[in-house]
Amino acid sequence: MIKIVNLHKSFGHLKVLRGINEEIKPGEVVSVIGPSGSGKSTFLRCINLLEEPTEGDIYIEGEKINDPGSDVNKLRRKVGMVFQQFNLFPHKDVMENICLAPVKLGLTSKQEAEKKARDLLLAVGLPDKDHVYPAQLSGGQKQRVAIARALAMNPDVMLFDEPTSALDPEMVGEVLDVMKHLAEDGMTMVVVTHEMGFAREVSDRVLFMDEGIIMEKRPPAELFDNPQNERTKLFLSKVL
Ligand code: ADP
Ligand code: MG
């Protein structure tokens, strides 16, 4: 589903990603953990070209995405993204937030989009919030709307960048539950997270990133219970 070959990303002289190689299979759930500043967000942002790689290649479903001629809009339809800060449109209600992109891009009629939006709102546990504005929602509700909005594009892959880090603790669970259901339904997911319980329970593999390199990647039980890399050990000793 996703193949990343020798990915480098620099900002000026700052080398943030220093040679990432990774393959993610259809239906796989991969968590990315690691210290702050290690390049986790930059890695995700390269996968949907919010950042342009400095070197290396990224393929989605066999198609190289970082070519001058590649269609960024087509890519973003395939790859949904959910951010820490929700990024909902404040002056549009929930229904409009969810339907805006698919209707604007001409992927579906307004009526079809609204029908799908209602199904998605039901799936994320917010069936009665269609005409509420973001400011009237809790953080956990906003993030569930953001997930529904990303899913409205029928993506093949979902990227999550610390989706629960901005939430009050009592709202973390409701968002992780939605993500867990999505994983169980077979969605391919890459999740940057500090929720080690989620990473352990839901992921097929966990990548530990440090200083722009994947230092260790293994199934969660192995990585958490028996880390091999000294950096992984040090990081886990601080967060577990
Ligand atoms: P993480 O998500 O693991 O905390 P990031 O990928 O956000 O790490 O950032 C890695 C490094 O890249 C940090 O030093 C950060 O300051 C730097 N960085 C990220 N985005 C930019 C940017 N647009 N311009 C310059 N530096 C950036
Ligand atoms: Mg980050």
Coordinates of N, CA and C and ligand atoms in Angstrom, one line a residue:
M1 N 0.8 -1.2 0.0 CA 0.0 0.0 0.0 C 0.9 1.3 0.0
I2 N 1.9 1.3 0.9 CA 2.8 2.4 0.9 C 4.2 1.8 0.9
K3 N 5.1 2.4 0.1 CA 6.5 2.0 0.1 C 7.3 3.2 0.1
I4 N 8.2 3.3 1.1 CA 9.1 4.4 1.2 C 10.5 4.0 1.1
V5 N 11.2 4.6 0.2 CA 12.6 4.2 -0.1 C 13.6 5.4 0.1
N6 N 14.4 5.2 1.1 CA 15.5 6.1 1.3 C 15.1 7.6 1.4
L7 N 14.0 7.8 2.2 CA 13.4 9.1 2.4 C 14.3 10.0 3.3
H8 N 14.6 11.1 2.7 CA 15.3 12.2 3.4 C 14.5 13.5 3.3
K9 N 14.5 14.2 4.4 CA 13.9 15.6 4.4 C 14.8 16.5 5.2
S10 N 15.2 17.6 4.6 CA 15.9 18.6 5.4 C 15.1 20.0 5.3
F11 N 15.2 20.7 6.3 CA 14.8 22.1 6.3 C 16.0 23.0 6.4
G12 N 16.5 23.5 5.3 CA 17.8 24.3 5.3 C 18.9 23.3 5.7
H13 N 19.6 23.6 6.7 CA 20.7 22.7 7.1 C 20.2 21.6 8.1
L14 N 19.0 21.7 8.5 CA 18.5 20.8 9.5 C 18.0 19.5 8.8
K15 N 18.8 18.4 9.1 CA 18.4 17.1 8.5 C 17.4 16.4 9.4
V16 N 16.1 16.4 9.0 CA 15.1 15.9 9.9 C 14.8 14.4 9.7
L17 N 14.8 14.0 8.4 CA 14.6 12.6 8.1 C 15.9 12.2 7.4
R18 N 16.5 11.1 7.8 CA 17.8 10.7 7.4 C 17.9 9.3 6.8
G19 N 17.0 9.0 5.9 CA 17.0 7.7 5.3 C 16.1 6.7 5.9
I20 N 14.8 6.9 5.5 CA 13.7 6.0 6.0 C 13.3 5.0 4.9
N21 N 13.3 3.8 5.3 CA 12.8 2.7 4.4 C 11.7 2.0 5.1
E22 N 10.6 1.8 4.4 CA 9.4 1.2 5.1 C 8.4 0.8 4.1
E23 N 7.8 -0.4 4.4 CA 6.7 -0.8 3.5 C 5.5 -1.1 4.4
I24 N 4.3 -0.6 4.0 CA 3.1 -0.8 4.8 C 2.1 -1.5 3.9
K25 N 1.7 -2.7 4.4 CA 0.8 -3.5 3.6 C -0.7 -3.1 3.8
P26 N -1.5 -3.5 2.8 CA -3.0 -3.1 3.0 C -3.5 -3.7 4.3
G27 N -4.3 -2.9 5.0 CA -4.9 -3.4 6.2 C -4.0 -3.3 7.4
E28 N -2.8 -3.0 7.2 CA -1.9 -2.9 8.3 C -2.1 -1.7 9.2
V29 N -1.9 -1.8 10.5 CA -1.9 -0.7 11.4 C -0.6 -0.5 12.0
V30 N 0.1 0.6 11.7 CA 1.4 0.8 12.1 C 1.5 2.0 13.0
S31 N 2.0 1.9 14.3 CA 2.1 3.0 15.1 C 3.6 3.5 15.1
V32 N 3.7 4.8 15.2 CA 5.0 5.5 15.1 C 5.2 6.2 16.5
I33 N 6.3 5.7 17.2 CA 6.5 6.4 18.5 C 8.0 6.9 18.5
G34 N 8.3 7.8 19.4 CA 9.6 8.3 19.5 C 9.6 9.7 20.2
P35 N 10.8 10.2 20.5 CA 10.8 11.4 21.3 C 10.4 12.6 20.4
S36 N 10.0 13.7 21.1 CA 9.6 14.9 20.4 C 10.8 15.4 19.6
G37 N 10.5 15.8 18.3 CA 11.5 16.4 17.5 C 12.2 15.3 16.7
S38 N 11.8 14.1 16.8 CA 12.5 13.0 16.1 C 12.2 12.9 14.6
G39 N 11.1 13.6 14.2 CA 10.7 13.6 12.8 C 9.5 12.9 12.4
K40 N 8.7 12.5 13.5 CA 7.5 11.7 13.3 C 6.5 12.4 12.4
S41 N 6.2 13.7 12.7 CA 5.2 14.5 12.0 C 5.7 14.7 10.5
T42 N 7.0 15.0 10.4 CA 7.5 15.2 9.1 C 7.4 14.0 8.2
F43 N 7.6 12.8 8.8 CA 7.5 11.5 8.1 C 6.1 11.4 7.6
L44 N 5.1 11.6 8.5 CA 3.7 11.5 8.0 C 3.4 12.5 6.9
R45 N 3.8 13.7 7.1 CA 3.5 14.8 6.2 C 4.1 14.6 4.8
C46 N 5.2 13.9 4.8 CA 5.8 13.5 3.5 C 4.9 12.5 2.8
I47 N 4.2 11.6 3.5 CA 3.4 10.6 2.9 C 2.3 11.1 2.1
N48 N 1.7 12.3 2.5 CA 0.7 12.9 1.7 C 1.2 14.2 1.0
L49 N 2.5 14.4 1.0 CA 3.1 15.5 0.3 C 2.7 16.9 0.9
L50 N 2.4 16.9 2.2 CA 2.3 18.2 2.9 C 3.8 18.7 3.0
E51 N 4.7 17.8 3.0 CA 6.1 18.2 2.9 C 6.7 17.5 1.7
E52 N 7.6 18.2 0.9 CA 8.2 17.6 -0.2 C 9.5 16.9 0.2
P53 N 9.7 15.6 -0.1 CA 10.9 14.9 0.3 C 12.1 15.6 -0.4
T54 N 13.2 15.6 0.3 CA 14.5 16.2 -0.2 C 15.1 15.1 -1.1
E55 N 15.0 13.9 -0.7 CA 15.6 12.8 -1.4 C 14.8 11.5 -1.2
G56 N 14.8 10.6 -2.1 CA 14.1 9.3 -1.9 C 12.7 9.3 -2.6
D57 N 12.1 8.1 -2.5 CA 10.8 7.9 -3.2 C 9.7 7.4 -2.3
I58 N 8.5 7.8 -2.6 CA 7.4 7.3 -1.9 C 6.4 6.8 -2.9
Y59 N 5.9 5.6 -2.7 CA 4.9 5.0 -3.6 C 3.7 4.7 -2.8
I60 N 2.5 5.0 -3.4 CA 1.2 4.7 -2.8 C 0.5 3.8 -3.8
E61 N 0.2 2.6 -3.5 CA -0.5 1.6 -4.4 C 0.3 1.5 -5.7
G62 N 1.6 1.5 -5.5 CA 2.5 1.3 -6.7 C 2.9 2.5 -7.5
E63 N 2.2 3.6 -7.2 CA 2.4 4.9 -7.9 C 3.3 5.8 -7.2
K64 N 4.4 6.2 -7.9 CA 5.3 7.2 -7.2 C 4.7 8.5 -7.1
I65 N 4.6 9.0 -5.9 CA 3.9 10.3 -5.6 C 4.7 11.5 -5.7
N66 N 6.0 11.4 -5.5 CA 6.9 12.6 -5.4 C 7.6 12.8 -6.8
D67 N 6.8 12.9 -7.8 CA 7.3 13.2 -9.2 C 6.7 14.5 -9.5
P68 N 7.4 15.3 -10.3 CA 6.8 16.6 -10.7 C 5.4 16.5 -11.3
G69 N 5.2 15.4 -12.1 CA 3.9 15.3 -12.7 C 2.8 14.7 -11.9
S70 N 3.1 14.3 -10.7 CA 2.1 13.6 -9.9 C 0.9 14.5 -9.5
D71 N -0.3 13.9 -9.4 CA -1.5 14.6 -9.1 C -1.7 14.6 -7.5
V72 N -1.4 15.8 -6.9 CA -1.5 15.9 -5.5 C -2.9 15.7 -5.0
N73 N -3.9 16.2 -5.7 CA -5.3 16.1 -5.3 C -5.7 14.7 -5.3
K74 N -5.3 13.9 -6.3 CA -5.7 12.5 -6.4 C -5.1 11.8 -5.2
L75 N -3.8 12.1 -4.9 CA -3.1 11.5 -3.8 C -3.9 11.8 -2.5
R76 N -4.3 13.0 -2.3 CA -4.9 13.4 -1.0 C -6.3 12.7 -0.8
R77 N -6.9 12.4 -2.0 CA -8.2 11.6 -1.9 C -7.9 10.2 -1.3
K78 N -6.8 9.7 -1.7 CA -6.5 8.3 -1.3 C -6.0 8.2 0.2
V79 N -5.4 9.3 0.6 CA -4.7 9.3 1.9 C -5.3 10.4 2.8
G80 N -6.1 10.0 3.7 CA -6.8 10.9 4.7 C -5.8 11.2 5.8
M81 N -6.0 12.4 6.4 CA -5.1 12.8 7.5 C -5.9 13.4 8.6
V82 N -5.6 13.1 9.8 CA -6.2 13.7 11.0 C -5.0 14.2 11.9
F83 N -5.2 15.5 12.3 CA -4.2 16.2 13.0 C -4.5 16.4 14.5
Q84 N -3.5 16.7 15.2 CA -3.6 16.9 16.7 C -4.7 18.0 16.9
Q85 N -4.6 19.1 16.1 CA -5.5 20.3 16.4 C -6.8 20.3 15.5
F86 N -7.3 19.1 15.2 CA -8.6 19.0 14.5 C -8.7 19.7 13.1
N87 N -8.4 21.0 13.1 CA -8.4 21.7 11.8 C -9.8 21.7 11.2
L88 N -10.9 21.8 12.0 CA -12.2 21.9 11.4 C -12.4 23.3 10.9
F89 N -13.3 23.6 10.0 CA -13.7 24.9 9.6 C -14.6 25.5 10.6
P90 N -14.2 26.6 11.3 CA -15.1 27.0 12.4 C -16.4 27.6 12.0
H91 N -16.5 28.2 10.8 CA -17.7 28.8 10.4 C -18.7 27.9 9.6
K92 N -18.4 26.6 9.6 CA -19.2 25.7 8.9 C -19.7 24.6 10.0
D93 N -20.9 24.2 9.8 CA -21.4 23.2 10.8 C -20.8 21.8 10.4
V94 N -21.1 20.9 11.3 CA -20.5 19.6 11.2 C -20.8 18.9 9.8
M95 N -22.0 19.0 9.4 CA -22.4 18.5 8.1 C -21.6 19.1 6.9
E96 N -21.5 20.4 7.0 CA -20.8 21.1 5.9 C -19.3 20.8 6.0
N97 N -18.7 20.7 7.2 CA -17.3 20.3 7.3 C -17.1 18.9 6.6
I98 N -18.0 18.0 6.8 CA -17.8 16.7 6.3 C -18.0 16.6 4.8
C99 N -19.0 17.4 4.3 CA -19.3 17.3 2.9 C -18.5 18.2 1.9
L100 N -17.9 19.2 2.5 CA -17.3 20.2 1.7 C -16.4 19.7 0.6
A101 N -15.4 18.9 1.0 CA -14.3 18.5 0.0 C -14.9 17.5 -1.0
P102 N -15.6 16.5 -0.6 CA -16.1 15.6 -1.7 C -17.1 16.3 -2.7
V103 N -17.9 17.2 -2.2 CA -18.8 17.9 -3.1 C -18.0 18.9 -4.0
K104 N -17.1 19.7 -3.4 CA -16.3 20.7 -4.1 C -15.4 20.0 -5.2
L105 N -14.9 18.9 -4.9 CA -14.1 18.2 -5.9 C -14.9 17.4 -6.9
G106 N -16.2 17.5 -6.7 CA -17.1 16.8 -7.7 C -17.1 15.3 -7.7
L107 N -16.7 14.8 -6.5 CA -16.7 13.3 -6.4 C -18.1 12.7 -6.2
T108 N -19.0 13.6 -5.7 CA -20.3 13.1 -5.3 C -21.3 14.2 -5.3
S109 N -22.6 13.9 -5.4 CA -23.6 15.0 -5.3 C -23.7 15.4 -3.8
K110 N -24.3 16.6 -3.6 CA -24.5 17.0 -2.2 C -25.4 16.1 -1.4
Q111 N -26.4 15.6 -2.1 CA -27.3 14.6 -1.5 C -26.6 13.3 -1.0
E112 N -25.9 12.8 -2.0 CA -25.1 11.6 -1.7 C -24.1 11.8 -0.5
A113 N -23.4 13.0 -0.6 CA -22.4 13.3 0.4 C -23.1 13.4 1.8
E114 N -24.3 14.0 1.9 CA -25.0 14.2 3.2 C -25.4 12.8 3.7
K115 N -25.9 11.9 2.8 CA -26.3 10.6 3.2 C -25.1 9.9 3.9
K116 N -24.0 10.0 3.2 CA -22.7 9.3 3.6 C -22.3 9.9 5.0
A117 N -22.4 11.3 5.1 CA -22.0 12.0 6.3 C -22.8 11.5 7.5
R118 N -24.1 11.3 7.2 CA -24.9 10.8 8.4 C -24.5 9.4 8.8
D119 N -24.2 8.6 7.8 CA -23.6 7.2 8.2 C -22.3 7.3 9.0
L120 N -21.5 8.2 8.6 CA -20.2 8.4 9.2 C -20.4 9.0 10.6
L121 N -21.3 9.9 10.8 CA -21.6 10.5 12.1 C -22.1 9.4 13.1
L122 N -22.9 8.5 12.5 CA -23.4 7.4 13.3 C -22.2 6.5 13.7
A123 N -21.3 6.3 12.8 CA -20.2 5.4 13.1 C -19.3 6.0 14.1
V124 N -19.1 7.3 14.2 CA -18.2 7.9 15.2 C -19.0 8.3 16.4
G125 N -20.3 7.9 16.5 CA -21.1 8.1 17.7 C -21.6 9.5 17.9
L126 N -21.8 10.2 16.8 CA -22.3 11.6 16.9 C -23.5 11.8 15.9
P127 N -24.5 11.0 16.0 CA -25.6 11.0 15.0 C -26.4 12.3 15.1
D128 N -26.4 13.0 16.2 CA -27.3 14.2 16.4 C -26.6 15.5 16.3
K129 N -25.3 15.5 15.8 CA -24.5 16.7 15.8 C -24.4 17.3 14.4
D130 N -25.2 16.9 13.5 CA -25.0 17.3 12.1 C -25.0 18.8 11.9
H131 N -25.9 19.5 12.7 CA -26.0 21.0 12.4 C -25.4 21.8 13.6
V132 N -24.5 21.2 14.3 CA -23.8 21.9 15.3 C -22.5 22.5 14.8
Y133 N -22.0 23.6 15.4 CA -20.8 24.2 14.9 C -19.6 23.7 15.8
P134 N -18.4 23.7 15.2 CA -17.3 23.1 16.0 C -17.1 23.7 17.4
A135 N -17.4 25.0 17.6 CA -17.2 25.6 18.9 C -18.1 25.0 19.9
Q136 N -19.2 24.4 19.5 CA -20.1 23.8 20.5 C -19.8 22.4 20.8
L137 N -18.7 21.9 20.3 CA -18.3 20.5 20.5 C -17.2 20.4 21.5
S138 N -17.1 19.3 22.2 CA -15.9 19.0 23.0 C -14.8 18.6 22.1
G139 N -13.6 18.6 22.7 CA -12.4 18.2 21.9 C -12.5 16.8 21.3
G140 N -13.0 15.9 22.1 CA -13.2 14.5 21.7 C -14.2 14.4 20.5
Q141 N -15.3 15.2 20.6 CA -16.3 15.3 19.6 C -15.7 15.9 18.3
K142 N -14.9 17.0 18.5 CA -14.3 17.6 17.3 C -13.4 16.6 16.6
Q143 N -12.6 15.9 17.3 CA -11.7 14.9 16.7 C -12.5 13.8 16.0
R144 N -13.6 13.4 16.5 CA -14.4 12.4 15.9 C -15.0 12.9 14.6
V145 N -15.4 14.2 14.6 CA -15.9 14.8 13.3 C -14.7 14.9 12.3
A146 N -13.5 15.2 12.8 CA -12.4 15.3 11.9 C -12.1 13.9 11.2
I147 N -12.3 12.9 12.0 CA -12.1 11.5 11.5 C -13.2 11.3 10.4
A148 N -14.4 11.6 10.8 CA -15.5 11.4 9.8 C -15.3 12.2 8.5
R149 N -14.8 13.4 8.7 CA -14.5 14.2 7.5 C -13.4 13.6 6.6
A150 N -12.4 13.1 7.2 CA -11.4 12.4 6.4 C -11.9 11.2 5.7
L151 N -12.8 10.4 6.4 CA -13.4 9.2 5.8 C -14.4 9.5 4.7
A152 N -14.9 10.7 4.7 CA -15.9 11.1 3.7 C -15.3 11.0 2.3
M153 N -13.9 11.1 2.2 CA -13.3 11.0 0.9 C -13.0 9.6 0.5
N154 N -13.5 8.6 1.2 CA -13.2 7.2 0.9 C -11.7 6.9 0.8
P155 N -10.9 7.3 1.7 CA -9.5 7.1 1.6 C -9.1 5.6 1.7
D156 N -8.0 5.2 1.1 CA -7.4 3.9 1.2 C -6.5 3.8 2.4
V157 N -6.0 4.9 2.8 CA -5.0 5.0 3.9 C -5.4 6.1 4.8
M158 N -5.3 5.9 6.1 CA -5.5 7.1 7.1 C -4.2 7.3 7.9
L159 N -3.8 8.6 7.9 CA -2.7 9.0 8.7 C -3.2 9.8 9.9
F160 N -2.7 9.5 11.1 CA -3.1 10.2 12.3 C -1.8 10.7 13.0
D161 N -1.8 12.1 13.2 CA -0.7 12.7 13.9 C -1.1 13.1 15.3
E162 N -0.7 12.3 16.2 CA -1.1 12.5 17.6 C -2.5 13.0 17.8
P163 N -3.5 12.2 17.4 CA -4.9 12.6 17.4 C -5.5 12.8 18.7
T164 N -4.8 12.3 19.8 CA -5.4 12.5 21.1 C -4.6 13.4 22.0
S165 N -3.5 14.0 21.5 CA -2.6 14.8 22.3 C -3.2 16.1 22.8
A166 N -4.1 16.6 22.1 CA -4.7 17.9 22.5 C -6.0 17.7 23.4
L167 N -6.3 16.5 23.7 CA -7.6 16.2 24.4 C -7.4 16.1 25.9
D168 N -8.5 16.5 26.6 CA -8.5 16.2 28.0 C -8.5 14.7 28.2
P169 N -7.9 14.2 29.3 CA -7.8 12.8 29.5 C -9.0 12.0 29.3
E170 N -10.2 12.5 29.8 CA -11.4 11.8 29.8 C -12.0 11.6 28.4
M171 N -11.4 12.3 27.4 CA -11.9 12.2 26.0 C -11.0 11.4 25.1
V172 N -9.9 11.0 25.6 CA -8.9 10.2 24.8 C -9.6 8.9 24.4
G173 N -10.2 8.2 25.3 CA -10.8 6.9 25.0 C -11.8 6.9 23.9
E174 N -12.7 7.9 23.8 CA -13.7 7.9 22.8 C -13.1 8.0 21.4
V175 N -12.0 8.7 21.3 CA -11.3 8.9 20.0 C -10.6 7.6 19.6
L176 N -9.9 7.0 20.6 CA -9.2 5.8 20.4 C -10.1 4.7 20.0
D177 N -11.3 4.7 20.6 CA -12.3 3.6 20.3 C -12.7 3.7 18.8
V178 N -12.9 4.9 18.3 CA -13.3 5.1 16.9 C -12.1 4.6 16.0
M179 N -10.9 4.9 16.4 CA -9.8 4.5 15.6 C -9.6 2.9 15.6
K180 N -9.9 2.4 16.8 CA -9.8 0.9 16.9 C -10.8 0.2 16.0
H181 N -12.1 0.8 16.0 CA -13.1 0.2 15.1 C -12.6 0.3 13.6
L182 N -12.0 1.4 13.3 CA -11.6 1.6 11.9 C -10.5 0.6 11.6
A183 N -9.6 0.3 12.5 CA -8.6 -0.7 12.3 C -9.2 -2.1 12.1
E184 N -10.2 -2.4 13.0 CA -10.9 -3.7 12.9 C -11.6 -3.8 11.6
D185 N -12.1 -2.7 11.0 CA -12.8 -2.8 9.7 C -11.8 -2.9 8.5
G186 N -10.5 -2.9 8.8 CA -9.5 -3.2 7.8 C -8.8 -2.0 7.2
M187 N -9.0 -0.8 7.8 CA -8.4 0.4 7.2 C -6.8 0.3 7.4
T188 N -6.1 0.7 6.4 CA -4.6 0.8 6.5 C -4.4 2.1 7.3
M189 N -3.6 2.0 8.4 CA -3.4 3.2 9.2 C -2.0 3.4 9.7
V190 N -1.5 4.6 9.6 CA -0.2 5.0 10.2 C -0.5 6.0 11.3
V191 N -0.2 5.7 12.5 CA -0.6 6.5 13.7 C 0.6 6.9 14.5
V192 N 0.9 8.2 14.5 CA 1.9 8.7 15.4 C 1.2 9.0 16.8
T193 N 1.7 8.3 17.8 CA 0.9 8.4 19.1 C 1.8 8.3 20.3
H194 N 1.4 8.9 21.4 CA 2.0 8.7 22.7 C 1.2 7.7 23.5
E195 N 0.1 7.2 22.9 CA -0.7 6.3 23.7 C -0.2 4.8 23.5
M196 N 0.7 4.5 24.4 CA 1.4 3.2 24.3 C 0.4 2.0 24.4
G197 N -0.7 2.2 25.2 CA -1.7 1.2 25.3 C -2.3 0.9 23.9
F198 N -2.7 1.9 23.2 CA -3.3 1.8 21.9 C -2.2 1.1 20.9
A199 N -1.0 1.6 21.0 CA 0.0 1.1 20.1 C 0.2 -0.4 20.3
R200 N 0.2 -0.8 21.6 CA 0.4 -2.2 21.9 C -0.8 -3.1 21.5
E201 N -2.0 -2.5 21.7 CA -3.2 -3.3 21.5 C -3.7 -3.4 20.1
V202 N -3.6 -2.3 19.4 CA -4.2 -2.2 18.1 C -3.2 -2.4 16.9
S203 N -1.9 -2.0 17.1 CA -1.0 -2.0 15.9 C -0.5 -3.5 15.6
D204 N -0.3 -3.6 14.3 CA 0.4 -4.8 13.9 C 1.9 -4.7 14.1
R205 N 2.4 -3.4 13.9 CA 3.8 -3.2 14.1 C 4.0 -1.8 14.7
V206 N 5.1 -1.6 15.4 CA 5.4 -0.3 16.0 C 6.8 0.1 15.4
L207 N 6.9 1.3 15.0 CA 8.2 1.9 14.5 C 8.7 2.8 15.6
F208 N 9.9 2.6 16.1 CA 10.5 3.6 17.0 C 11.4 4.5 16.2
M209 N 11.1 5.8 16.2 CA 11.9 6.8 15.4 C 12.7 7.6 16.4
D210 N 14.0 7.9 16.0 CA 14.8 8.8 16.8 C 15.7 9.5 15.8
E211 N 15.9 10.8 15.9 CA 16.8 11.5 15.1 C 16.7 11.2 13.6
G212 N 15.4 11.1 13.2 CA 15.2 11.0 11.7 C 15.4 9.6 11.1
I213 N 15.5 8.6 12.0 CA 15.8 7.3 11.5 C 14.8 6.3 12.2
I214 N 14.4 5.3 11.5 CA 13.6 4.2 12.3 C 14.7 3.3 12.9
M215 N 14.7 3.4 14.2 CA 15.7 2.7 15.0 C 15.4 1.2 15.2
E216 N 14.1 1.0 15.3 CA 13.6 -0.4 15.6 C 12.2 -0.5 15.1
K217 N 11.8 -1.6 14.5 CA 10.5 -1.8 14.1 C 10.1 -3.3 14.3
R218 N 9.1 -3.5 15.1 CA 8.7 -4.9 15.4 C 7.3 -4.9 15.9
P219 N 6.7 -6.1 16.0 CA 5.4 -6.2 16.5 C 5.4 -5.7 17.9
P220 N 4.2 -5.1 18.4 CA 4.2 -4.4 19.6 C 4.7 -5.2 20.8
A221 N 4.2 -6.4 21.0 CA 4.6 -7.2 22.2 C 6.1 -7.3 22.3
E222 N 6.8 -7.5 21.1 CA 8.2 -7.7 21.1 C 8.9 -6.4 21.4
L223 N 8.4 -5.3 20.8 CA 9.1 -4.0 20.9 C 8.9 -3.5 22.4
F224 N 7.7 -3.7 22.9 CA 7.5 -3.1 24.3 C 8.1 -4.0 25.4
D225 N 8.1 -5.3 25.2 CA 8.5 -6.2 26.3 C 10.0 -6.6 26.1
N226 N 10.5 -6.4 24.9 CA 11.9 -6.9 24.7 C 12.6 -6.0 23.7
P227 N 12.7 -4.7 24.0 CA 13.3 -3.8 23.0 C 14.8 -4.1 22.9
Q228 N 15.3 -4.0 21.6 CA 16.7 -4.4 21.3 C 17.6 -3.2 21.3
N229 N 17.1 -2.1 20.8 CA 17.9 -0.9 20.6 C 18.0 -0.1 21.9
E230 N 19.2 0.4 22.2 CA 19.4 1.1 23.5 C 18.5 2.4 23.5
R231 N 18.4 3.0 22.4 CA 17.5 4.2 22.3 C 16.1 3.9 22.6
T232 N 15.6 2.7 22.1 CA 14.2 2.3 22.3 C 14.1 2.1 23.8
K233 N 15.1 1.4 24.4 CA 15.0 1.0 25.8 C 14.9 2.3 26.7
L234 N 15.7 3.3 26.3 CA 15.8 4.5 27.1 C 14.4 5.3 27.0
F235 N 13.9 5.3 25.7 CA 12.6 6.0 25.5 C 11.5 5.3 26.3
L236 N 11.4 4.0 26.2 CA 10.3 3.3 26.8 C 10.5 3.4 28.4
S237 N 11.7 3.5 28.9 CA 11.8 3.6 30.3 C 11.3 4.9 30.8
K238 N 11.1 5.9 29.9 CA 10.6 7.2 30.3 C 9.1 7.3 30.2
V239 N 8.5 6.5 29.2 CA 7.1 6.7 28.9 C 6.2 5.6 29.4
L240 N 6.8 4.4 29.8 CA 5.9 3.3 30.2 C 5.8 3.3 31.7
Ligands
ADP1 P1 8.1 15.2 15.9 O1 6.7 15.1 15.2 O2 8.7 13.8 16.1 O3 8.0 15.9 17.2 P2 8.8 16.9 13.7 O4 8.7 16.1 12.5 O5 7.6 17.8 14.0 O6 9.1 16.0 15.0 O7 10.0 17.9 13.7 C1 11.4 17.4 13.6 C2 12.3 18.5 13.5 O8 12.0 19.3 12.3 C3 12.2 19.5 14.6 O9 13.5 20.0 14.9 C4 11.4 20.7 14.0 O10 11.7 21.9 14.6 C5 11.8 20.6 12.5 N1 10.8 21.1 11.6 C6 9.6 20.5 11.4 N2 8.9 21.2 10.4 C7 9.7 22.2 10.1 C8 9.6 23.3 9.1 N3 8.5 23.4 8.3 N4 10.6 24.2 9.0 C9 11.7 24.0 9.7 N5 11.9 23.1 10.6 C10 10.9 22.2 10.8
MG2 MG 4.9 15.7 15.8

